[in-house]
Coordinates of C-alpha atoms in Angstrom, one line a residue:
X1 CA -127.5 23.0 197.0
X2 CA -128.2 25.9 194.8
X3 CA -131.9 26.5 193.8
X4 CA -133.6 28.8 191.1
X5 CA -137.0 29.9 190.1
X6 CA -137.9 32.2 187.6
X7 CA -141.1 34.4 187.7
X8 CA -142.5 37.6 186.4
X9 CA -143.0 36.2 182.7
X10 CA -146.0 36.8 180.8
X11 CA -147.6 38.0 177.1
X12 CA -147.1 41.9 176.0
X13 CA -147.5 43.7 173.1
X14 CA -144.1 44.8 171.1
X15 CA -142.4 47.9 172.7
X16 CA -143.5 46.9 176.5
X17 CA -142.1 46.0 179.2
X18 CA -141.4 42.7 181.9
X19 CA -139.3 42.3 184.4
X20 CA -138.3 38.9 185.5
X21 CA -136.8 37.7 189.0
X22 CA -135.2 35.2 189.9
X23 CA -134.7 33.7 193.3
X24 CA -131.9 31.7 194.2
X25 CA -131.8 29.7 197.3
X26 CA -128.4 28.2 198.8
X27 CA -125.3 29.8 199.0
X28 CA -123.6 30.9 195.7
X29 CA -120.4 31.4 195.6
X30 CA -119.0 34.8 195.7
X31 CA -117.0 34.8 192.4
X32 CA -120.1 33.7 190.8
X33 CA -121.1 35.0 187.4
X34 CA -125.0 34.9 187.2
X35 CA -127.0 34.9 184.0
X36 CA -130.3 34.8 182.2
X37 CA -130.4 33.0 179.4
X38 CA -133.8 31.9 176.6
X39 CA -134.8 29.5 174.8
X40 CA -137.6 30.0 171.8
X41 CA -139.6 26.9 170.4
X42 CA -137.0 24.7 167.9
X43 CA -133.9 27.2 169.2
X44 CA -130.7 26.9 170.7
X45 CA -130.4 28.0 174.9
X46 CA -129.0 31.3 174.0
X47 CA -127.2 34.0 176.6
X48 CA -128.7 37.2 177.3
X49 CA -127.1 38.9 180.0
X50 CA -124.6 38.1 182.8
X51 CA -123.8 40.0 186.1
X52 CA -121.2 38.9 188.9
X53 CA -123.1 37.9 192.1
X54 CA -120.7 39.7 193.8
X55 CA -119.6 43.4 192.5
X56 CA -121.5 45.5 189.5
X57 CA -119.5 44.0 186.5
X58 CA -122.2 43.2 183.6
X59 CA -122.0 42.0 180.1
X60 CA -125.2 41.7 177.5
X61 CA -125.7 39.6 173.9
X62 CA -126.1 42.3 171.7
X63 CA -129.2 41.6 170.8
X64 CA -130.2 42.9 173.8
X65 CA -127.8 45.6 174.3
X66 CA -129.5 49.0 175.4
X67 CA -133.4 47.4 175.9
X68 CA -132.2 44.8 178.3
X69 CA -131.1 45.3 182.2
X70 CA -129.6 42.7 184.4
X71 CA -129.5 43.3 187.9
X72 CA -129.7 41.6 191.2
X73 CA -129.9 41.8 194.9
X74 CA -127.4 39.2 196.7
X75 CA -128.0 40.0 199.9
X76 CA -131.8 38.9 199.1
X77 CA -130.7 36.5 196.7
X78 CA -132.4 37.8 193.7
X79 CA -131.3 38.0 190.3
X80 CA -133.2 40.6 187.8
X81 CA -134.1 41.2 184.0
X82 CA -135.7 44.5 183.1
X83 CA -136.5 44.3 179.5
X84 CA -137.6 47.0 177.2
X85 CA -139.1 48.3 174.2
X86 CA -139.5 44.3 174.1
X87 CA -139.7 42.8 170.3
X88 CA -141.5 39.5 169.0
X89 CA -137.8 38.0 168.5
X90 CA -137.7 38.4 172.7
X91 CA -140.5 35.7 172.7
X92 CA -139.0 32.6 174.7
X93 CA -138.8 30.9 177.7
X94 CA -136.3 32.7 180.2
X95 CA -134.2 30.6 182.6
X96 CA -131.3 31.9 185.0
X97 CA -127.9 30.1 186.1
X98 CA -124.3 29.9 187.1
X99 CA -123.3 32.2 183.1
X100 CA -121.2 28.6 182.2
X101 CA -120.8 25.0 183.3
X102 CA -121.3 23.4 186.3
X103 CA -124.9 24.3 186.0
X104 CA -127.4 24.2 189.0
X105 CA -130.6 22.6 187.9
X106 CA -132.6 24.2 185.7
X107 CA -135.6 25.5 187.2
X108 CA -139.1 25.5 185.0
X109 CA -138.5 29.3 183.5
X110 CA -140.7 31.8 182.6
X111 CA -142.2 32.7 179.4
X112 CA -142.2 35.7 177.3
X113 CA -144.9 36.5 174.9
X114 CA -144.2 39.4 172.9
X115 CA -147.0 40.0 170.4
X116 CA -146.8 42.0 167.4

């Protein structure tokens, strides 16, 4: 069974800089598409970004587009986000998973503070 924690959250100022990781035990599937996706307080789950588990293919929400990288490692079975020039809007809790339904469970996420 898949398994996923998120780490590397934390509070910054506007225009810094996080980056999240995310470790996934089990054994994805190769066709997998992996994603991170946030939450803020009385929001929606909303997609940020999205990268194939296997091969480089990567797509972003726009709001994201240009400050945002997804990445990962699948050989360590590690998904990334490197996020930039970070904004108060970016403030939410982060979670990563399969990019659409069947989830794996949910693991705890991480929050992002951005301060203005």
């Amino acid at each position: 069974q898949v398994q996923l924690v998120e780490s590397g959250g934390g509070s910054v100022q506007a225009g810094g800089s996080l980056r999240l990781s995310c470790a996934v035990s089990g054994r994805p599937a190769s066709n997998y598409v992996m994603a991170w996706f946030r939450q803020a307080p009385g929001k929606e789950r909303e997609f940020v970004a999205g990268i194939r588990w296997i091969g480089e293919s990567s797509l972003y929400a726009d709001s994201v587009k240009g400050r945002f990288t997804i990445s990962k490692d699948s050989t360590a079975s590690t998904l990334y986000l490197q996020m930039n020039d970070l904004k108060p809007a970016d403030t939410a809790v982060y979670y990563c998973n399969k990019v659409s339904a069947p989830f794996v469970p949910w693991g705890q996420g991480a929050q992002v503070t951005v301060s203005s």
